[in-house]
Short mmCIF file of C-alpha atoms and ligand atoms in Angstrom, two decimals:
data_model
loop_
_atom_site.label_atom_id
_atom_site.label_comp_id
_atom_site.label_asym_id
_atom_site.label_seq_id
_atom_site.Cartn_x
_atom_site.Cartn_y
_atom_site.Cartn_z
CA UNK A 1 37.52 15.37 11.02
CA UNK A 2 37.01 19.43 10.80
CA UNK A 3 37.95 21.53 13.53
CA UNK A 4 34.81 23.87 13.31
CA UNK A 5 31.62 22.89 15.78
CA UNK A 6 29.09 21.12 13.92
CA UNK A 7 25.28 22.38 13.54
CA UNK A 8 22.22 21.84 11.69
CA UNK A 9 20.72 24.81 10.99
CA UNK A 10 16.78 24.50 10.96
CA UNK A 11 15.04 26.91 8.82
CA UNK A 12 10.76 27.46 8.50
CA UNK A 13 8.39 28.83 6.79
CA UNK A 14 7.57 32.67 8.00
CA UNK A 15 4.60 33.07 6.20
CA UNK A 16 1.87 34.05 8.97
CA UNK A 17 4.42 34.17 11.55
CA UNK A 18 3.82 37.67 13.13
CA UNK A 19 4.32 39.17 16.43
CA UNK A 20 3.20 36.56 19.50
CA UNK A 21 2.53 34.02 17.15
CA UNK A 22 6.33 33.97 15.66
CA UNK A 23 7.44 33.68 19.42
CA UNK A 24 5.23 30.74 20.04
CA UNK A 25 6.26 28.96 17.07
CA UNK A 26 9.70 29.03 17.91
CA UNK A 27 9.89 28.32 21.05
CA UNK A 28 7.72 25.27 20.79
CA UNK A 29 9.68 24.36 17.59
CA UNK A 30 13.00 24.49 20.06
CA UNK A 31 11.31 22.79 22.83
CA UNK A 32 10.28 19.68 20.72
CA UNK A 33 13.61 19.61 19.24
CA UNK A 34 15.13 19.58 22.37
CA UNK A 35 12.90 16.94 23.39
CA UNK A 36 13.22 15.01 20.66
CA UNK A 37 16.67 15.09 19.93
CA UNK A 38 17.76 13.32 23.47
CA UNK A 39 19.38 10.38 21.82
CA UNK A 40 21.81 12.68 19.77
CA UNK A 41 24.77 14.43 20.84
CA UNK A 42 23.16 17.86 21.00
CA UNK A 43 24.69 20.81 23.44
CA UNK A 44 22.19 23.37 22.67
CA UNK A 45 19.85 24.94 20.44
CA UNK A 46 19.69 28.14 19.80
CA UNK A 47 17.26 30.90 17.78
CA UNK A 48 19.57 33.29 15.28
CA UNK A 49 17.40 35.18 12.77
CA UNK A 50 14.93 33.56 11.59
CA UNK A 51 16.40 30.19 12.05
CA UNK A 52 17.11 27.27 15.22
CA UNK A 53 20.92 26.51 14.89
CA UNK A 54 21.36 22.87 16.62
CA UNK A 55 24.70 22.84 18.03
CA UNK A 56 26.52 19.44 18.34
CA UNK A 57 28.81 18.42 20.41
CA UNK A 58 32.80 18.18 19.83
CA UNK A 59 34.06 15.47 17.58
CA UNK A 60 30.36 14.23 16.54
CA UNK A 61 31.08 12.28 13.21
CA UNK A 62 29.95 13.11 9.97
CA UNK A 63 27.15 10.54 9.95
CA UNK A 64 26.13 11.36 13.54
CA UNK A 65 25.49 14.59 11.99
CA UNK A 66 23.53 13.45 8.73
CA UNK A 67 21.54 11.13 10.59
CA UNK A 68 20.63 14.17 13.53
CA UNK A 69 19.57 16.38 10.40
CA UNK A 70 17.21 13.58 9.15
CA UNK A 71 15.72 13.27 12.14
CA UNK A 72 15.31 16.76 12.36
CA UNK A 73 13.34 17.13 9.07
CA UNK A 74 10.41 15.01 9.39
CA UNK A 75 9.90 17.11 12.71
CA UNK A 76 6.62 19.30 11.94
CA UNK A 77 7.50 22.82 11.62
CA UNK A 78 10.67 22.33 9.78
CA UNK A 79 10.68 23.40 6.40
CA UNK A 80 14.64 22.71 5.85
CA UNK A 81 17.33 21.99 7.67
CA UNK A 82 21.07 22.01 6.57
CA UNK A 83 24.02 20.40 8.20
CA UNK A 84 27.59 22.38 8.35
CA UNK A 85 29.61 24.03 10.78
CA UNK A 86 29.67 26.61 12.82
CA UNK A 87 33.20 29.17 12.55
CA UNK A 88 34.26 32.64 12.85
CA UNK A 89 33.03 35.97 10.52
CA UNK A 90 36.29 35.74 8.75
CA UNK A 91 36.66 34.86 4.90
CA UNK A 92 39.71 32.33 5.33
CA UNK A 93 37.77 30.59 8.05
CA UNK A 94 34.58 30.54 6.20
CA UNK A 95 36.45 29.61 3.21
CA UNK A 96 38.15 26.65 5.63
CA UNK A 97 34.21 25.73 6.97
CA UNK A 98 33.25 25.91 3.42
CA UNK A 99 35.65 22.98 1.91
CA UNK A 100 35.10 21.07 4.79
CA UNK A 101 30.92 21.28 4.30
CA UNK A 102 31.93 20.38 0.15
CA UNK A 103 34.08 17.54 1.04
CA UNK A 104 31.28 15.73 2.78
CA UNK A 105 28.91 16.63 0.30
CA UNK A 106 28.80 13.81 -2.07
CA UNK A 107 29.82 13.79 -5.69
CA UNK A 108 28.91 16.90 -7.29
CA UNK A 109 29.96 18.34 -10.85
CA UNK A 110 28.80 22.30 -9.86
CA UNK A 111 28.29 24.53 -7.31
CA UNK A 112 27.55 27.77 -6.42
CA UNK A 113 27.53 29.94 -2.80
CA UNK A 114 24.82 31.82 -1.20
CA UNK A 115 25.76 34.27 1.23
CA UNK A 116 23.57 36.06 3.31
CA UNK A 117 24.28 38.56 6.42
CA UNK A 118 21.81 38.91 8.93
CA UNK A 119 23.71 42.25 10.90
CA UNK A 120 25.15 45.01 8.44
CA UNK A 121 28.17 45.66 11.08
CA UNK A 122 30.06 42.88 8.96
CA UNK A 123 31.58 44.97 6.26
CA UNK A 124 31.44 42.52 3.46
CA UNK A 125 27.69 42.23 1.32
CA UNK A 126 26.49 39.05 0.43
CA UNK A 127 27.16 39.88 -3.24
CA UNK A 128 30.82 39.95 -2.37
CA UNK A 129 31.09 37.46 0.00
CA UNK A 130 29.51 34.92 -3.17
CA UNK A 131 32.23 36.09 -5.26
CA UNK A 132 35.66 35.80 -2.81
CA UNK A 133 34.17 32.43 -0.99
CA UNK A 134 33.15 30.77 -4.53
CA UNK A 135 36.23 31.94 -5.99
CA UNK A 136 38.58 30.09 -3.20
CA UNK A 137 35.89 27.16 -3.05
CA UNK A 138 36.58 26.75 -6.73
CA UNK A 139 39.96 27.49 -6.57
CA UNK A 140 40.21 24.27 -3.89
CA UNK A 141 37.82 22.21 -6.31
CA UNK A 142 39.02 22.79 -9.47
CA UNK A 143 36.82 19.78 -11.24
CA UNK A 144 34.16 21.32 -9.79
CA UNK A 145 31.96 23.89 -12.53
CA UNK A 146 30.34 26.69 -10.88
CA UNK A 147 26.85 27.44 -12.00
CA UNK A 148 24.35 29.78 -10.87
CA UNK A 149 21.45 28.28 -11.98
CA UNK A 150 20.12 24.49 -10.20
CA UNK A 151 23.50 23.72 -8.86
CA UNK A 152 24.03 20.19 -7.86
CA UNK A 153 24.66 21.71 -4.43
CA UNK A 154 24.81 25.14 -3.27
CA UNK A 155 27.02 26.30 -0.08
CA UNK A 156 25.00 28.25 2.40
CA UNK A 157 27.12 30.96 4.01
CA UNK A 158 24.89 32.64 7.12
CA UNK A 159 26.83 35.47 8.90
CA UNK A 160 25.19 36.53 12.06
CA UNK A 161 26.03 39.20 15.18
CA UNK A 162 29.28 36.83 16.16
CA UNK A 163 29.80 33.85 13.95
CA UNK A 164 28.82 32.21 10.70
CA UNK A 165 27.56 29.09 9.53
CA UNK A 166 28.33 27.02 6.59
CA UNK A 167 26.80 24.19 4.56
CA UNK A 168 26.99 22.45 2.00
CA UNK A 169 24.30 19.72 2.76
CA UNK A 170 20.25 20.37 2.80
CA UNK A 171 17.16 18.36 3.14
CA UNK A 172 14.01 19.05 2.69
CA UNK A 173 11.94 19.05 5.79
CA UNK A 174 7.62 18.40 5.93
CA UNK A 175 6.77 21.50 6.39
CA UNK A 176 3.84 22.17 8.39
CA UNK A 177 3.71 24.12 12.37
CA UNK A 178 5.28 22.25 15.81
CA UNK A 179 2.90 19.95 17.45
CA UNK A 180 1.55 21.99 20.27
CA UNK A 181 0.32 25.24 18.44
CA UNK A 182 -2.51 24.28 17.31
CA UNK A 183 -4.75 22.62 20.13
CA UNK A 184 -5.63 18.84 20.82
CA UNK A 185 -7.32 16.33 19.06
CA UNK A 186 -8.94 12.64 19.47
CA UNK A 187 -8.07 10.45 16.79
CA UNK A 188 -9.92 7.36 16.19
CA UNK A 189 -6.59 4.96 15.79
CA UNK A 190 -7.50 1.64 13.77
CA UNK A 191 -4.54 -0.36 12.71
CA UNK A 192 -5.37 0.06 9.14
CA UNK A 193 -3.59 1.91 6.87
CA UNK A 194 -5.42 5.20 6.55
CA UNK A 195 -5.77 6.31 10.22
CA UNK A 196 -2.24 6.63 11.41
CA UNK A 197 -2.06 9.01 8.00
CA UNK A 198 -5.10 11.19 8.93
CA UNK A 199 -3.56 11.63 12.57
CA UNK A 200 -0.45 12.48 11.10
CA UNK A 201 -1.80 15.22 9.26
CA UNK A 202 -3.27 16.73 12.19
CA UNK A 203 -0.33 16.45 13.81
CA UNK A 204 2.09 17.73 11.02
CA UNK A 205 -0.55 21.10 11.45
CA UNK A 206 0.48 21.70 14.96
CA UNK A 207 -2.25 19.07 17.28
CA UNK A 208 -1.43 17.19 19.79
CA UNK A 209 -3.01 13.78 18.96
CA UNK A 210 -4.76 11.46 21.56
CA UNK A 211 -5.62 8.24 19.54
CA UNK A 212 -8.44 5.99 20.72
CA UNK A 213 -8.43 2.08 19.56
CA UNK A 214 -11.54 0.34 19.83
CA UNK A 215 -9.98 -3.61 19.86
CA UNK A 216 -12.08 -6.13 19.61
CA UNK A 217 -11.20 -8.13 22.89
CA UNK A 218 -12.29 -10.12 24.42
CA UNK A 219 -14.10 -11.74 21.54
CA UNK A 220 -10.82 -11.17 19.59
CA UNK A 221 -7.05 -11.28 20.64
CA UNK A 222 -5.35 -8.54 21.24
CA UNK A 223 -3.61 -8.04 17.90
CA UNK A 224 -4.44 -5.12 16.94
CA UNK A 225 -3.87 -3.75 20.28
CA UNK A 226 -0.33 -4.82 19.76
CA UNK A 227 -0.37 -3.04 16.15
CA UNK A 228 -1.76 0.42 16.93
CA UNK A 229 1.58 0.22 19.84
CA UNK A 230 3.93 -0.08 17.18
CA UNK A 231 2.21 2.93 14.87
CA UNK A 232 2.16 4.56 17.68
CA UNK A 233 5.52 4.01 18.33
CA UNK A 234 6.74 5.62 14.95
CA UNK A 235 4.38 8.51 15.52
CA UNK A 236 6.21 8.87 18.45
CA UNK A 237 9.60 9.47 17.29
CA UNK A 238 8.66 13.10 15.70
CA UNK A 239 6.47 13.88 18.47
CA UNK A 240 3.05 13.17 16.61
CA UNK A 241 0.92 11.19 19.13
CA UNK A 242 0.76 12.06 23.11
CA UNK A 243 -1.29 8.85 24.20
CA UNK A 244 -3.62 6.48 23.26
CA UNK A 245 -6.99 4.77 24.74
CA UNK A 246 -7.15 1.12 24.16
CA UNK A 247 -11.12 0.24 24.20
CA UNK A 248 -11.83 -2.98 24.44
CA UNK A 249 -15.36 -3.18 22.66
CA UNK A 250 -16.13 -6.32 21.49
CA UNK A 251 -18.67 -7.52 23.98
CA UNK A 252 -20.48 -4.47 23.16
CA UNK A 253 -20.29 -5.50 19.31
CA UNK A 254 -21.66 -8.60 20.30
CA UNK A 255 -24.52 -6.93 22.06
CA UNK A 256 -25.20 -4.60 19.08
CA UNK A 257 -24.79 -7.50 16.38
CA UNK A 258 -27.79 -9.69 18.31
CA UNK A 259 -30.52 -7.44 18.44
CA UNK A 260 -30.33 -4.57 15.66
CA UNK A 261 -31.11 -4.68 12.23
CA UNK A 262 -28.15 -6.69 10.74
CA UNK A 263 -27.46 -3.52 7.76
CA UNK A 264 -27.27 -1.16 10.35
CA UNK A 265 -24.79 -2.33 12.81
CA UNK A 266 -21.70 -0.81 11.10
CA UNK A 267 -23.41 2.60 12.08
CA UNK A 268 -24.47 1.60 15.32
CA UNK A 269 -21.05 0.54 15.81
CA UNK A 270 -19.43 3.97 14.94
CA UNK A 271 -21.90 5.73 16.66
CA UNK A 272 -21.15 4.04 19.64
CA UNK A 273 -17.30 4.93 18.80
CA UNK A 274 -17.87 8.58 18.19
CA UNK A 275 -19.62 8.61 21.70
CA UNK A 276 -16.88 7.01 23.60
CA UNK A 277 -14.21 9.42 21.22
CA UNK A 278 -16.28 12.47 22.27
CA UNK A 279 -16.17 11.79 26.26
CA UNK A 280 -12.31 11.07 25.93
CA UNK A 281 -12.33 14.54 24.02
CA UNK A 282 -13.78 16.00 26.70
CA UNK A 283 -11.93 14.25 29.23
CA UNK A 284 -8.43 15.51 27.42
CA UNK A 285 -9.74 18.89 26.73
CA UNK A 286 -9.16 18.26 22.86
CA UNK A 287 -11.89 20.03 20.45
CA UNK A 288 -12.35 18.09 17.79
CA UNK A 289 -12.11 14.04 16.48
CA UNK A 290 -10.53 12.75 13.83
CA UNK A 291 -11.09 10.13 11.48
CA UNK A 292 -9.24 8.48 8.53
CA UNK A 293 -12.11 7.95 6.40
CA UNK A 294 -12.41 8.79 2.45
CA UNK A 295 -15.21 9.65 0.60
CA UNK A 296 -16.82 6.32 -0.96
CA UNK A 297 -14.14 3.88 0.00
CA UNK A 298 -16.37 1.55 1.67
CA UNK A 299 -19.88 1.09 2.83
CA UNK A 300 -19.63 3.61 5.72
CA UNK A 301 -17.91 5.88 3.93
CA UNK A 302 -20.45 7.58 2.16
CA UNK A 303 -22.07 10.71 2.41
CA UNK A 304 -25.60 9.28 4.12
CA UNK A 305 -23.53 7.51 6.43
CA UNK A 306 -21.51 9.99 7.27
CA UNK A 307 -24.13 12.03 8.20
CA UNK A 308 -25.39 9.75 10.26
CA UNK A 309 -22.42 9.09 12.56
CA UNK A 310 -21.67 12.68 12.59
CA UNK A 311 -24.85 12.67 14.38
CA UNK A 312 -24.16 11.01 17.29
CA UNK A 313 -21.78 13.97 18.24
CA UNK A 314 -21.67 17.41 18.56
CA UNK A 315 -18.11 18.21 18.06
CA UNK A 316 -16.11 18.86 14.66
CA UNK A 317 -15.05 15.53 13.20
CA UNK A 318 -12.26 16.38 11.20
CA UNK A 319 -11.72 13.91 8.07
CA UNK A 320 -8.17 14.75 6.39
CA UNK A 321 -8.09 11.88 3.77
CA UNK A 322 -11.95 12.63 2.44
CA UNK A 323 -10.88 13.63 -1.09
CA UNK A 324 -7.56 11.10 -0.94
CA UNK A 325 -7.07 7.75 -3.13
CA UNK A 326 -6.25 4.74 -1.42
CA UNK A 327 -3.28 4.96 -3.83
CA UNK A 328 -1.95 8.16 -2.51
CA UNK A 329 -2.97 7.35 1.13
CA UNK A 330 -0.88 3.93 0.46
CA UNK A 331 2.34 6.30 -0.50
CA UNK A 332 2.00 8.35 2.50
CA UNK A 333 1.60 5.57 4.85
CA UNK A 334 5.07 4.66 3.23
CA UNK A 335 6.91 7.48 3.43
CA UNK A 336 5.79 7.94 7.05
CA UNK A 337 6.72 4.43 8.21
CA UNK A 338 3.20 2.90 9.08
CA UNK A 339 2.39 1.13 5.90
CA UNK A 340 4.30 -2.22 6.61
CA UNK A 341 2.72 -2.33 10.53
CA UNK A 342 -0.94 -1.31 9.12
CA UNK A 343 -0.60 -4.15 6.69
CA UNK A 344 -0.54 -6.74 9.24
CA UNK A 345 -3.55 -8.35 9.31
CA UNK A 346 -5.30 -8.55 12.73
CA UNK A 347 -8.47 -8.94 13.97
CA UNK A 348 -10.03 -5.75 14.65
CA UNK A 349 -13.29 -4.72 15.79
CA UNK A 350 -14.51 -3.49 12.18
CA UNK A 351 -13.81 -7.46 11.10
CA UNK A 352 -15.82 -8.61 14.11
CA UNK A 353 -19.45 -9.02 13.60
CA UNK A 354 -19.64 -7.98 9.91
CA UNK A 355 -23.00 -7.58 8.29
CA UNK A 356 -23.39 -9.31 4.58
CA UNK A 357 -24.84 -6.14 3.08
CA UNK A 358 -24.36 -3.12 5.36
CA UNK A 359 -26.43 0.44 4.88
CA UNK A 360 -25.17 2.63 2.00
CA UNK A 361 -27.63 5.23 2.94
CA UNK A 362 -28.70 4.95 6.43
CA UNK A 363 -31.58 7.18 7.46
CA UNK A 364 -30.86 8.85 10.93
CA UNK A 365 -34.67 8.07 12.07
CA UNK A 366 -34.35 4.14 11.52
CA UNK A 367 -30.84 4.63 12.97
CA UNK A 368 -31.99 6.59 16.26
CA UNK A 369 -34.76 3.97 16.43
CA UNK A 370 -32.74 0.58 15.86
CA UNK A 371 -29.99 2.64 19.13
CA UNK A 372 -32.88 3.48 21.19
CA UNK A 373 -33.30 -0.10 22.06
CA UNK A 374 -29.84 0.06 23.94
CA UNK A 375 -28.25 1.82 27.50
CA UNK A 376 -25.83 4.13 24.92
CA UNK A 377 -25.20 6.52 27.76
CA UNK A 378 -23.80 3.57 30.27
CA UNK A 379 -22.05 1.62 28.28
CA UNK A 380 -20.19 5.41 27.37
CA UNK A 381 -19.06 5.59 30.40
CA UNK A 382 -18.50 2.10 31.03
CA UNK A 383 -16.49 1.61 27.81
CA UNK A 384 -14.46 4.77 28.91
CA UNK A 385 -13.73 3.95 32.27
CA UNK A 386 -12.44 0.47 31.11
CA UNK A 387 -9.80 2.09 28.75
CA UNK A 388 -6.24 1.39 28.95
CA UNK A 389 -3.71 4.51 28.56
CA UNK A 390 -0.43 4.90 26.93
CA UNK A 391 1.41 7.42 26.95
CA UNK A 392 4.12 8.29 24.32
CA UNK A 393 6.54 11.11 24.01
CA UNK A 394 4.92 14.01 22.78
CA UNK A 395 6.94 17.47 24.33
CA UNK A 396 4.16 20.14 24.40
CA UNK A 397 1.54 17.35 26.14
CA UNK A 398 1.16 17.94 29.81
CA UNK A 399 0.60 14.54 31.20
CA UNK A 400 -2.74 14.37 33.77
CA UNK A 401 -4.58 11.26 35.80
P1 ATP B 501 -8.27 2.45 8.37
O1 ATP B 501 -7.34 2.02 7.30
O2 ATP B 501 -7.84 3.72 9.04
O3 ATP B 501 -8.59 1.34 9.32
P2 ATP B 501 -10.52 1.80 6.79
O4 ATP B 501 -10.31 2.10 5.38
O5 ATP B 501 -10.32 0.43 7.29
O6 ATP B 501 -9.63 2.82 7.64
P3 ATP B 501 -13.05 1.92 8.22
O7 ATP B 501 -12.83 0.60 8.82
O8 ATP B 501 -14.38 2.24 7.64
O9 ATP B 501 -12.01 2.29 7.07
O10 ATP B 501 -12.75 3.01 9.27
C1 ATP B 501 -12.88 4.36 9.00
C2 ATP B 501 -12.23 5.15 10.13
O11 ATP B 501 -12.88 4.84 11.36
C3 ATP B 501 -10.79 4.78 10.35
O12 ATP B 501 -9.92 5.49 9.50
C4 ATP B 501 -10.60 5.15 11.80
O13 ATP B 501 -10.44 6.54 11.94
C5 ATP B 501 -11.95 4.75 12.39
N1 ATP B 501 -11.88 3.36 12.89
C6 ATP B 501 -12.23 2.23 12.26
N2 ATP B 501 -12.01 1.15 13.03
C7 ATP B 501 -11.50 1.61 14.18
C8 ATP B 501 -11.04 1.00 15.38
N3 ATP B 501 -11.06 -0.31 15.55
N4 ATP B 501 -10.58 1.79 16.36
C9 ATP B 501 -10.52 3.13 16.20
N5 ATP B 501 -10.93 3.75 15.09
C10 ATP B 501 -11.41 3.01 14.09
MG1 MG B 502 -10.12 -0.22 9.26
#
């Protein structure tokens, strides 16, 4: 156990971040993380130049701390973040803070220390401080090579107005601006595999997602309701979804699938869903939808079709995955903890009343005929009003109704 204070020290990209926008960022960035770091031991964050330093509380373990930085990095908005330890602008201590960071570092064979110095009043350069720290660090590890070029690990030294931090430990974080700073948006929410990745994405760039399910009860269980919960639920834990809309459409499938032309009822069916999206839009004040389609994957995916759903709406529908294999969409959905969920197989309401051989290239006059025979507008509002809403923990999302 070290006596210093532990911290993870969160670090982001500046790039763009000027004047009113820099403030916003970071104070949304340490509002989330405050947020979202409840079930840690955290006392306080705090901005020092050009970085959040997440103080921890006395006699948080080692693995407390690992597992807090972790969490920390798949936060949006966090480039890197970097576990050590807090201690006074003194070489001895930092030199103490130092072996402490190395010991819990893992096996290494080299090493090197970057120093930096955010206030000039401390009256030893970075240059120096490199040399005396990772000549006592090296003194204390002896089997330990220093190298200045791709060191297995290099040992941050920060010195600030009235302390320093040290580290020894860094991860990379996903990059990308705190959810919040960027506006709202409706995300159509199946519990496939490409969906909870598209809203992701829109999240990871600083929206506030609002997902909206379209489940196929009552002519289907609720599965997939039950699914989209659980994606949801991991969404949740780095602040990437606010709420979602359960629909429950299938009696309105059913309608559809009687009467139009069997080829077209896949459209019909997302034109229908873009409606409903749209009024929840405008309900949640978000400007745009978004979908997790990509280019060609399957019969409504292409660009006739497209087209044609696009114009049952007037607002932007964003499409993040367009130019993504299912391959690459399949590693993402991995990596961000959906896949396994998404590849439950339920009963949605794209399974439900399935055409043999739907429209590849739908023409929007047959399209607007084939609707025309049905009350669109009314069974908008009917199909919205009949929602079910969950809400999940999403810090920048002011909760209405
Ligand atoms: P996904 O893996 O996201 O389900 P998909 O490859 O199955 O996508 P489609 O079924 O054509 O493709 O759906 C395309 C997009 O339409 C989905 O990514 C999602 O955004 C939306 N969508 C499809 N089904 C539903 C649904 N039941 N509820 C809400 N949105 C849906
Ligand atoms: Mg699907």
């Amino acid at each position: 156990m070290s006596d210093y204070q532990r911290i993870c020290l969160v670090h982001y990209h500046e790039i763009g971040l000027k004047g009113h926008n820099r403030k916003a960022f970071e104070q949304r960035l340490v509002h989330n993380l405050e947020a979202l770091l409840a079930p840690f031991p955290v006392v306080t964050i705090h901005r020092i130049s050009g970085r959040l330093c997440v103080f921890l509380k006395e006699g948080c373990p080692a693995e407390v701390a690992l597992d807090c930085a972790s969490h920390i990095a798949n936060v949006p908005g966090v480039a890197r973040v970097s576990c050590g330890f807090k201690c006074e602008r003194d070489i001895d201590q930092m030199t103490k803070a130092g072996i402490a960071a190395m010991s819990e570092a893992g096996h290494m064979e080299s090493f090197k220390v970057h120093a930096r110095r955010s206030h000039t009043d401390f009256p030893i350069n970075s240059q120096e401080m490199n040399q005396i720290i990772g000549g006592n660090l090296s003194d204390a590890f002896p089997d330990v090579a220093v190298k200045m070029k791709d060191p297995d690990v290099t040992v941050g030294v920060e010195v600030v107005q009235n302390a320093s931090y040290v580290y020894a430990r860094s991860i990379a974080g996903i990059g990308g601006l705190p959810v919040g700073v960027s506006g709202r948006v409706v995300s159509l929410l199946s519990s496939g595999i490409d969906s909870p990745v598209a809203s992701w994405k829109l999240a990871r760039r600083g929206a506030e997602v609002v997902g909206v399910h379209f489940s196929g009860r009552p002519q289907t269980s609720d599965a997939s309701e039950w699914l989209v919960d659980d994606i949801a639920h991991v969404l949740e834990r780095t602040g990437c979804i606010a709420r979602t809309y359960i629909v429950p459409f299938g009696d309105y499938q059913r309608q559809i699938a009687l009467t139009a032309p069997p080829e077209l009822r896949v459209i019909l069916y997302r034109r229908l869903m873009f409606k409903v999206a749209e009024e929840i839009a405008r309900r949640e004040k978000a400007g745009a939808l978004v979908t997790g389609e990509s280019l060609g994957q399957v019969a409504s995916q292409t660009l006739d079709n497209i087209r044609c759903t696009d114009a049952a709406v007037s607002c932007p529908v964003l499409r993040p995955l367009i130019g993504t294999d299912k391959l690459e969409i399949i590693r993402e959905a991995q990596r961000l903890g959906t896949f396994e969920i998404s590849s439950q197989d339920a009963p949605d309401c794209c399974t439900l009343f399935m055409p043999r051989n739907p429209e590849t290239h739908a023409k929007l006059p047959r399209v607007l005929e084939a609707e025309a025979l049905f009350p669109i507008d009314q069974w908008v509002a009917e199909l919205c009003d009949s929602a079910e809403v969950h809400d999940y923990r999403c810090p920048s999302y002011k909760r209405k109704r």
